[in-house]
Coordinates of C-alpha atoms in Angstrom, one line a residue:
Chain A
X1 CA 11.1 -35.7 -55.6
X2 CA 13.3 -38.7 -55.4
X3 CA 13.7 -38.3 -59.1
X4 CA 15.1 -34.4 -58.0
X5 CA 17.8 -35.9 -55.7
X6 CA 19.0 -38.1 -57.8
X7 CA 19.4 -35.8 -60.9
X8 CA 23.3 -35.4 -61.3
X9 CA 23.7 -32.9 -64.1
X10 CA 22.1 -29.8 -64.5
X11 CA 20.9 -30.3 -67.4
X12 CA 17.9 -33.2 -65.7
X13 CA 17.5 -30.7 -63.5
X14 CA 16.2 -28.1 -65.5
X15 CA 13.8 -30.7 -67.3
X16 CA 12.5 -31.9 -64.4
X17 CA 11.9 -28.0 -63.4
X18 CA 10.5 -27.3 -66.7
X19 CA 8.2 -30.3 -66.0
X20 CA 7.2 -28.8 -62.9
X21 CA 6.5 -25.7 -64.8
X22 CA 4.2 -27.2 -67.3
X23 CA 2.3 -28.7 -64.3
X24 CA 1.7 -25.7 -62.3
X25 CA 0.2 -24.0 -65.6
X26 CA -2.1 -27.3 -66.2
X27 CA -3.3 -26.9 -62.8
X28 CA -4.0 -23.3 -63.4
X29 CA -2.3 -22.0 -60.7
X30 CA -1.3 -18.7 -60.5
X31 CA 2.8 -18.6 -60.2
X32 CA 3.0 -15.7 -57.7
X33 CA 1.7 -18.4 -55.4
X34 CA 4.0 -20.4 -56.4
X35 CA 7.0 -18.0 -55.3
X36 CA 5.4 -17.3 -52.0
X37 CA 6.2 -20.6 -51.0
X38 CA 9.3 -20.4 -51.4
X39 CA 10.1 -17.3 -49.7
X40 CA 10.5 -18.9 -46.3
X41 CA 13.6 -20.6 -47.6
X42 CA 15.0 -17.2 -49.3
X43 CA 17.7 -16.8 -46.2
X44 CA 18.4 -20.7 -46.5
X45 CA 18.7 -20.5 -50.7
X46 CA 20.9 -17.4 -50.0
X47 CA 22.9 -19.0 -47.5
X48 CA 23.8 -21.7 -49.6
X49 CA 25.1 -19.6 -52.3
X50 CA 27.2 -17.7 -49.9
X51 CA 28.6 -20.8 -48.3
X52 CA 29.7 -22.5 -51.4
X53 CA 31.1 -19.3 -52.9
X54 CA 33.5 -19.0 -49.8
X55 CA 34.2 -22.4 -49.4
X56 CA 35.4 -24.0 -52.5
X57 CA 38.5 -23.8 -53.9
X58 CA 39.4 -23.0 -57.5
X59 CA 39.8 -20.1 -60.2
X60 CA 39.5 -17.3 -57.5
X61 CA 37.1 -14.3 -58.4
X62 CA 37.6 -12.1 -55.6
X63 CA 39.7 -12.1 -52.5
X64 CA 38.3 -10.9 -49.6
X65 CA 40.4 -10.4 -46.0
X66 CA 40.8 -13.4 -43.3
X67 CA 42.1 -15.5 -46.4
X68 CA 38.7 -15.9 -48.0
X69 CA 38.0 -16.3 -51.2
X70 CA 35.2 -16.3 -53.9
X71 CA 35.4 -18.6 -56.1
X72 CA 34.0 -19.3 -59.9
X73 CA 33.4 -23.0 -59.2
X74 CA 31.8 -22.1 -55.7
X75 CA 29.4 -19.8 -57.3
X76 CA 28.6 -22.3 -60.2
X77 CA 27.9 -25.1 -57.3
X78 CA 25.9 -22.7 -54.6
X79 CA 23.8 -21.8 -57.5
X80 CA 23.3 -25.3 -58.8
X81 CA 22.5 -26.3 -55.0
X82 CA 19.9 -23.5 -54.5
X83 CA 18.5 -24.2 -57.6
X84 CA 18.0 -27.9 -56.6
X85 CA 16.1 -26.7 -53.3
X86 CA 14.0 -24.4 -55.6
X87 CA 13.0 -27.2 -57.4
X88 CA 12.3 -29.5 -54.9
X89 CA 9.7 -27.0 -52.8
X90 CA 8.2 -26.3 -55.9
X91 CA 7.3 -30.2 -56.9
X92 CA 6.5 -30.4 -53.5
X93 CA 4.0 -27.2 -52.5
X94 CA 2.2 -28.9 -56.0
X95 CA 0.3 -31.1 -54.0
X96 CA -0.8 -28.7 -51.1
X97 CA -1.4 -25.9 -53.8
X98 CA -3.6 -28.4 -55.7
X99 CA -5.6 -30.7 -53.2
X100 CA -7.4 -29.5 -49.8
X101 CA -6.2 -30.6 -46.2
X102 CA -9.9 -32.1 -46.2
X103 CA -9.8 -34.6 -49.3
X104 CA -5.8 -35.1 -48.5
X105 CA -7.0 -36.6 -45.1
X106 CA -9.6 -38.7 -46.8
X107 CA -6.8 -40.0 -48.9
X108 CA -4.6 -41.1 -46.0
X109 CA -7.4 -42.6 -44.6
X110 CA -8.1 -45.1 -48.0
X111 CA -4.1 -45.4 -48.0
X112 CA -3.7 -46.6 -44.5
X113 CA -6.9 -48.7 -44.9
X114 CA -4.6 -52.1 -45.5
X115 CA -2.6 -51.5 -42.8
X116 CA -5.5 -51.8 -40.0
X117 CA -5.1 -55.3 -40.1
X118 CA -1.8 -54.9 -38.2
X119 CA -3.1 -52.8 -35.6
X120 CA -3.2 -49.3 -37.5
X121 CA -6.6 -47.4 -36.1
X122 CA -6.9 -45.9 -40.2
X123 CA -9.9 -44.3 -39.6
X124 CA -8.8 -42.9 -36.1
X125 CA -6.3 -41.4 -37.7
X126 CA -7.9 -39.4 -40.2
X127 CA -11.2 -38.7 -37.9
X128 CA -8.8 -37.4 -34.6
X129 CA -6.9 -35.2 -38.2
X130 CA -10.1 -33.3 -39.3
X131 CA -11.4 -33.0 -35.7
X132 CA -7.7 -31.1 -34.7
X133 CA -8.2 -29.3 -37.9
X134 CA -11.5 -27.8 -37.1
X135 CA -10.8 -27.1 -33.5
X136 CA -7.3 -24.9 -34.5
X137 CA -9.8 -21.9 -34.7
X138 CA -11.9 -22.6 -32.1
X139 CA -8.9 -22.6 -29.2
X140 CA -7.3 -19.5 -31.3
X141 CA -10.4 -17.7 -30.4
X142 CA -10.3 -19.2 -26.9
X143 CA -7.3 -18.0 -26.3
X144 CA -7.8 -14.7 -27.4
X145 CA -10.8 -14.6 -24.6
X146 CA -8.6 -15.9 -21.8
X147 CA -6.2 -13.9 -22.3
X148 CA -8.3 -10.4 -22.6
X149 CA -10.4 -11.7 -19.6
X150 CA -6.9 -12.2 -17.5
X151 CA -5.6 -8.5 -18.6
X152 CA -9.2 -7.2 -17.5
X153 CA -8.1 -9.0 -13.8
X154 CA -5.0 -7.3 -13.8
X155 CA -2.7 -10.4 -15.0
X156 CA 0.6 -8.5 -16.9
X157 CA 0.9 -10.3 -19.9
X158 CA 2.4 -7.4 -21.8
X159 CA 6.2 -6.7 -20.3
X160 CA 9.6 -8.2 -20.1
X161 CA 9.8 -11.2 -21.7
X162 CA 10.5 -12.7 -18.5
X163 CA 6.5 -11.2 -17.0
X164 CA 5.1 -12.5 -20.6
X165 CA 6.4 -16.0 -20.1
X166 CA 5.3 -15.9 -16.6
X167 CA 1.4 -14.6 -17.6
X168 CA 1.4 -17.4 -19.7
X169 CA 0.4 -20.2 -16.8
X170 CA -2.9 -18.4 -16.4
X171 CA -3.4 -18.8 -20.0
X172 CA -2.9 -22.3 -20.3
X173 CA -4.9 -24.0 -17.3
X174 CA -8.1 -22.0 -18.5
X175 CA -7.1 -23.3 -21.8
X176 CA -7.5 -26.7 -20.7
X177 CA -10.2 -26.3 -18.5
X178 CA -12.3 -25.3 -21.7
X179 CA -10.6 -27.9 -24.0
X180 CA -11.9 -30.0 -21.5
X181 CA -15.6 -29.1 -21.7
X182 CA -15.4 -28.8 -25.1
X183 CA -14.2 -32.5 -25.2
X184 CA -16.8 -34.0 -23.1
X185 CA -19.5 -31.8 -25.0
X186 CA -18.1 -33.5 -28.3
X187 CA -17.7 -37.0 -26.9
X188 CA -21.1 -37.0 -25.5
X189 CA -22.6 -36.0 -29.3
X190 CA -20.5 -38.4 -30.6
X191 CA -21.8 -41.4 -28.2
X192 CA -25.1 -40.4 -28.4
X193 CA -25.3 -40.7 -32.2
X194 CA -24.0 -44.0 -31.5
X195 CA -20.3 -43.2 -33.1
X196 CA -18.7 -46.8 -33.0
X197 CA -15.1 -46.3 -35.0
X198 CA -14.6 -46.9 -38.8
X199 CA -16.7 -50.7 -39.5
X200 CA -18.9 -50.2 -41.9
X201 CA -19.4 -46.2 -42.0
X202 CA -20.0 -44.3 -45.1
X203 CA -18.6 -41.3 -46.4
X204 CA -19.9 -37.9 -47.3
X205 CA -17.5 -37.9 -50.1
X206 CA -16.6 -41.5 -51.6
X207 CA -13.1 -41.4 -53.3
X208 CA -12.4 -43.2 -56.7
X209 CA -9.5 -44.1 -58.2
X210 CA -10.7 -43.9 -62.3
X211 CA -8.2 -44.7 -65.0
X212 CA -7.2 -40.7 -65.4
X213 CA -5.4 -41.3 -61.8
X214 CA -3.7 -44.6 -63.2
X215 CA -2.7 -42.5 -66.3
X216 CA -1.4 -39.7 -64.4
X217 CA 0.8 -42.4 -62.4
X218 CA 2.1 -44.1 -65.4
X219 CA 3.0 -40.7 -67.1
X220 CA 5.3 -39.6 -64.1
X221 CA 7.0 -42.9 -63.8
X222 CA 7.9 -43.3 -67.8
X223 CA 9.3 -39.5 -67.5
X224 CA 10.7 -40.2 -64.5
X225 CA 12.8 -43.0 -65.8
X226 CA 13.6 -41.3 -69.7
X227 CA 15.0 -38.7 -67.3
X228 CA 17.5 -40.3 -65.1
X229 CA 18.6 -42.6 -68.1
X230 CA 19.2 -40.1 -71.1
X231 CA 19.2 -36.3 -69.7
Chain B
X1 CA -13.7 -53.1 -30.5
X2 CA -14.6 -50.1 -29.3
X3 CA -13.0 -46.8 -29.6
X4 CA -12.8 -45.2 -26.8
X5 CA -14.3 -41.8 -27.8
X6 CA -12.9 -40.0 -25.0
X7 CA -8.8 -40.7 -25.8
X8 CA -9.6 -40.5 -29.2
X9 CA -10.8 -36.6 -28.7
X10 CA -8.2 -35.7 -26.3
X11 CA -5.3 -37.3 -28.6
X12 CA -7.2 -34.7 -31.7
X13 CA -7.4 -31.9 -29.1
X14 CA -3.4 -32.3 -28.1
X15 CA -2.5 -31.8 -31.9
X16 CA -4.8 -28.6 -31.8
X17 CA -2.9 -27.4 -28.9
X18 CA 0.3 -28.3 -30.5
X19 CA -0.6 -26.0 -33.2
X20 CA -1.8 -23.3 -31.2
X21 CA 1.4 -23.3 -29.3
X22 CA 3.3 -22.1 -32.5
X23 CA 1.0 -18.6 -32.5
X24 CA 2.0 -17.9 -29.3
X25 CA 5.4 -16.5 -29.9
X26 CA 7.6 -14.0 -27.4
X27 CA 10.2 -12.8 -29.0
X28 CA 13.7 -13.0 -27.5
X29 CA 17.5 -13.2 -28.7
X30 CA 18.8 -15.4 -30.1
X31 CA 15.3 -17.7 -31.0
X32 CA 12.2 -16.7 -30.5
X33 CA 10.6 -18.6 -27.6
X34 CA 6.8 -21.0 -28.5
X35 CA 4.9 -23.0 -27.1
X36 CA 4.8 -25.8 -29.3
X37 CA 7.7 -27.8 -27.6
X38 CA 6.0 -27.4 -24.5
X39 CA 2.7 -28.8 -25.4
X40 CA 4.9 -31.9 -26.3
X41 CA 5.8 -32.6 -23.2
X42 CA 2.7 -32.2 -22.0
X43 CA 1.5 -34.3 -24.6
X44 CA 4.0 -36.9 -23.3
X45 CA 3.3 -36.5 -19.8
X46 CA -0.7 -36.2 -20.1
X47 CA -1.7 -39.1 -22.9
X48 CA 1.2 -41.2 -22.1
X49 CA 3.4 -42.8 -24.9
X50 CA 1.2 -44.2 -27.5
X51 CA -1.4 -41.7 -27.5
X52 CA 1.2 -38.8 -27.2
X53 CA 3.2 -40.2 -29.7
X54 CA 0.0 -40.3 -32.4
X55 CA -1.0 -36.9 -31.4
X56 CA 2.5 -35.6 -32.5
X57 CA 2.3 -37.6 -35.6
X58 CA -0.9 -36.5 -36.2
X59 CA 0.7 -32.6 -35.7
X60 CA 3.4 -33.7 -38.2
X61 CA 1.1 -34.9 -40.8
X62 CA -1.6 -31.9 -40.5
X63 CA 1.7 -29.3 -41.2
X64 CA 2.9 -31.7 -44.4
X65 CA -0.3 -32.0 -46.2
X66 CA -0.8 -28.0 -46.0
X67 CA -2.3 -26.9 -42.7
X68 CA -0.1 -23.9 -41.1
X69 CA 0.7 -25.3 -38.2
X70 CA 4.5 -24.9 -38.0
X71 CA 6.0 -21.4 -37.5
X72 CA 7.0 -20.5 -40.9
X73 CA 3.6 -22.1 -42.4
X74 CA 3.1 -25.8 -43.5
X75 CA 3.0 -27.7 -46.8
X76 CA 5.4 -30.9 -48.3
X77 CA 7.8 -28.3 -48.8
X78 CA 8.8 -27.8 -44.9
X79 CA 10.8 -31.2 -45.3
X80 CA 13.5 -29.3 -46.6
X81 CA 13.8 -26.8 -43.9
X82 CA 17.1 -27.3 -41.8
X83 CA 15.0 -27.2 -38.9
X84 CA 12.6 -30.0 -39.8
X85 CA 14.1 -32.4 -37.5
X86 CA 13.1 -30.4 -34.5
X87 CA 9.6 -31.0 -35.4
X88 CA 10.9 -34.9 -36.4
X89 CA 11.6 -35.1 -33.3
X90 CA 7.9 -34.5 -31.9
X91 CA 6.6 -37.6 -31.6
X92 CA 10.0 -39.6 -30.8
X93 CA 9.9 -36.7 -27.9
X94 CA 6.6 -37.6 -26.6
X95 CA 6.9 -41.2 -27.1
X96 CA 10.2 -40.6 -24.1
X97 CA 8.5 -38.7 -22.3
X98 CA 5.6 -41.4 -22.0
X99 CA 7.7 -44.0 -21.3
X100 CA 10.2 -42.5 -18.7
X101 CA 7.1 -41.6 -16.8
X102 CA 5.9 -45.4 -17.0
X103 CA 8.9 -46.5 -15.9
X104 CA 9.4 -43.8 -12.7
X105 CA 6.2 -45.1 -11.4
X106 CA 2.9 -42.9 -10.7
X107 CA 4.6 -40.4 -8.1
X108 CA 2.8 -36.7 -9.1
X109 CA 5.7 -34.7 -7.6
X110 CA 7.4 -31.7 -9.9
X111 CA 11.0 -33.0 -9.9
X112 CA 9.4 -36.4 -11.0
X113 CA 7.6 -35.0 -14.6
X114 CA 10.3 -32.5 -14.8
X115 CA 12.9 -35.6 -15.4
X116 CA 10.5 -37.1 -18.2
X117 CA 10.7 -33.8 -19.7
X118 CA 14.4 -33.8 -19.9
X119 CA 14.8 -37.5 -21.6
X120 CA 12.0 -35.1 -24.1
X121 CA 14.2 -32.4 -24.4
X122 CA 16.9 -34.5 -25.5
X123 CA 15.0 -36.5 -27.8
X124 CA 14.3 -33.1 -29.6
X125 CA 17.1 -31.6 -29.7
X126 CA 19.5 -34.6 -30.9
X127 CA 17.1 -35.5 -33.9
X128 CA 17.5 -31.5 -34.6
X129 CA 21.1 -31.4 -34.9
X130 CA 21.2 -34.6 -36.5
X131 CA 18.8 -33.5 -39.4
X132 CA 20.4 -30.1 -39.3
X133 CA 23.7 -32.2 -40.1
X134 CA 22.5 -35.0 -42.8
X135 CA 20.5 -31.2 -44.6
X136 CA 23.8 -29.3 -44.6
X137 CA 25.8 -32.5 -45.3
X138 CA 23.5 -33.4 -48.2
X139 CA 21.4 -30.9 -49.5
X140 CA 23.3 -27.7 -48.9
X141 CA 26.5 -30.1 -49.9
X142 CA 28.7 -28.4 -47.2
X143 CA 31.1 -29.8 -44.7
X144 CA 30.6 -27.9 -41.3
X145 CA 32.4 -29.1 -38.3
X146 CA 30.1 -30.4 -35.7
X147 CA 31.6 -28.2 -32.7
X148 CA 29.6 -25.5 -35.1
X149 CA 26.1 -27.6 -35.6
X150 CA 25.8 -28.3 -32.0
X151 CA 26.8 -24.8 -30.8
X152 CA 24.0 -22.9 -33.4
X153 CA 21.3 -26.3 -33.3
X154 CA 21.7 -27.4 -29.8
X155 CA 23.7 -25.2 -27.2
X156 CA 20.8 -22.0 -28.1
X157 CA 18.2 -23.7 -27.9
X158 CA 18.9 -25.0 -24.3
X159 CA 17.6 -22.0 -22.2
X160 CA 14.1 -22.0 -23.4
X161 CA 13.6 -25.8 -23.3
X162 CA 14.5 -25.8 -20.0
X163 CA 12.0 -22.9 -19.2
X164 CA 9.3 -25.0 -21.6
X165 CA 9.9 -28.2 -19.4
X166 CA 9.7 -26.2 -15.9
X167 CA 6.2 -24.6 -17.2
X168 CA 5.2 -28.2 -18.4
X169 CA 6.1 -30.0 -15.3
X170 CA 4.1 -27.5 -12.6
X171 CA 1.0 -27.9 -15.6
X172 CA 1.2 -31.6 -15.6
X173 CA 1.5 -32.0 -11.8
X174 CA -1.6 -29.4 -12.0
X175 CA -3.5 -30.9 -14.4
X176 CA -2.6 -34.9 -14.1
X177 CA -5.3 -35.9 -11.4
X178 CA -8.3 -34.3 -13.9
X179 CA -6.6 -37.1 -16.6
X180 CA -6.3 -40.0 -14.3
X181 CA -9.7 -39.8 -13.0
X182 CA -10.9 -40.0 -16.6
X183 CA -9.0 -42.4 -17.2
X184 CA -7.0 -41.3 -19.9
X185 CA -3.8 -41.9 -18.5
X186 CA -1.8 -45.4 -17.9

């Protein structure tokens, strides 16, 4: 992604995407998934466009009124700029399209490992990450409960906007209230199987860095470098 | 050492929270008003500065390796939202709030959690504008006068913090005596 940022031509840019492109076929993934990820920044990519098409001077395309103008050069550069953004969510949604939350948290874990003799709690870190993860759906279904059981008292959560940010006190204090069971429940399973920390505790699923991974690395950093210094 | 098992849940729970808060969404002009901000605070006010801190962290990292936890989904990719620095702000946020309240003293009154909030508030919205800023300045490649970024990244969003922190401070004079007696707070 640095690699992306750096590339000042557009013609590193497009090997870097076609790069990208050979990737997402090696890990088979399908490239309509690829696209919905990038559909949350369609108003940002088309913003961009817009922007520079206005705003920069040069061989002027079409006037428009209130002294605007679009330009060739600010179409070339919103393109090139948009393009650039495309690029970079694309190398980017790689990894979470390719590698689960779970084994991604197992890999922070190992890579914070070295740091916990400075103080860093490594495997707090990623035991407090999967716990959060697997409670999201728990409190989503929670919530849902409180709040049918508060309508069913007569609490007006549907209404002005105003009403619906006031009905949502009576949502949150039950909320915690059962967070707060739920919490002791867990602590007391923890503490009774005698859950001390990360010294000396296994995992389910060891992780091993084998001399494909070390290839992969090398790979990426040769390219990486041929890029910047002859594209 | 010892973890202490309890801290350690409650710090997990807080990023759950966090999360949940985006889902709960009441639309109104001009942005649409979550929670997510105000389980910050809360965060802040509740675990104090270290653990509220790691609990937003913790938020920030479970959106970035694909968990959709932020309110247009999560993934690497989010970093190049303008609005990341709102959520960069997070943990800074709750690291304030813990602190101001460490430094008023342990005084559960409304008006006192409701000024931790506001340092929080700031916190969050200045990293916003500022990230808003470098993103236009260096990945859009536009130059936007500043009166502009503040007015569209700071001056809206105003209204509903303030609402956010209000809600926050009667919950966390509500719900601080349940922490302190298990002895989760400083």
């Amino acid at each position: 992604m640095t690699l992306i940022f750096l590339a000042p031509r557009l013609s590193s840019l497009l090997v870097i995407a076609l790069g990208t492109i050979v990737l997402y076929q090696a890990a088979r993934l399908n490239t309509g998934l690829a696209f919905r990820n990038i559909r949350p920044f369609l108003w940002i990519l088309i913003l961009t466009v817009i922007i520079h098409a206005l705003f920069t001077e040069g061989h002027i395309l079409i006037r428009l009124p209130l002294s605007l103008a679009v330009t060739t050069e600010g179409i070339h550069a919103g393109l090139f700029y948009s393009f650039r953004i495309v690029v970079l969510i694309l190398s980017a949604a790689l990894i979470t399209l390719t590698t689960s939350p779970m084994a991604l948290t197992d890999a922070i874990e190992r890579f914070l490992k070295p740091l916990t003799r400075l103080g860093l709690p490594a495997h707090e870190i990623a035991m407090m990450m999967s716990i959060s993860m697997r409670f999201i759906p728990t409190l989503m279904e929670e919530t849902d409960r409180i709040r049918k059981a508060q309508i069913s008292r007569g609490s007006r959560i549907n209404g002005s906007p105003v009403q619906r940010i006031k009905g949502l006190i009576p949502l949150i204090i039950p909320l915690f209230v059962s967070t707060f069971r739920r919490a002791n429940d867990l602590a007391l399973a923890m503490e009774a199987r005698c859950y001390r920390g990360g010294e000396n505790r296994t995992s389910y699923q060891a992780l091993r860095f084998r001399w494909v991974d070390g290839a992969a690395l090398g790979v990426v950093a040769v390219s990486g470098i041929m890029i910047l210094a002859w594209v | 050492m010892r973890t202490d098992v309890r801290a350690l849940l409650w710090t997990a729970l807080f990023v759950s929270l966090t999360s949940l808060g985006g889902w709960v969404r009441i639309p109104v002009a001009p942005v649409p008003f979550t929670l997510q901000t105000l389980f910050v605070y809360l965060s802040g006010d509740l675990l104090g500065n270290r653990r509220g801190f790691i609990s937003q962290v913790l938020f920030l990292m479970l959106g970035l390796i694909g968990v959709p936890v932020f309110s247009m989904g999560g993934g690497l990719g989010y970093i190049f939202q303008p609005t990341f620095g709102y959520l960069l702000g997070f943990p800074l946020a709750a690291w304030t709030v813990g602190v101001v309240c460490q430094r008023l003293g342990a005084r559960n009154r409304w008006m006192h959690w409701m000024i931790c909030n506001t340092a929080g508030m700031c916190v969050i919205l200045t990293t916003g504008v500022l990230y808003l800023a470098f993103y236009l300045r260096f990945i859009i490649h536009q130059e936007i006068s500043w009166e502009k970024i503040i007015l569209s990244g700071l001056i809206v969003f105003i209204p509903g913090e303030v609402v956010k922190m209000s809600m926050a401070s009667i919950l966390a004079k509500r719900m601080a005596p349940f922490f302190h007696d298990q002895g989760l707070m400083i």
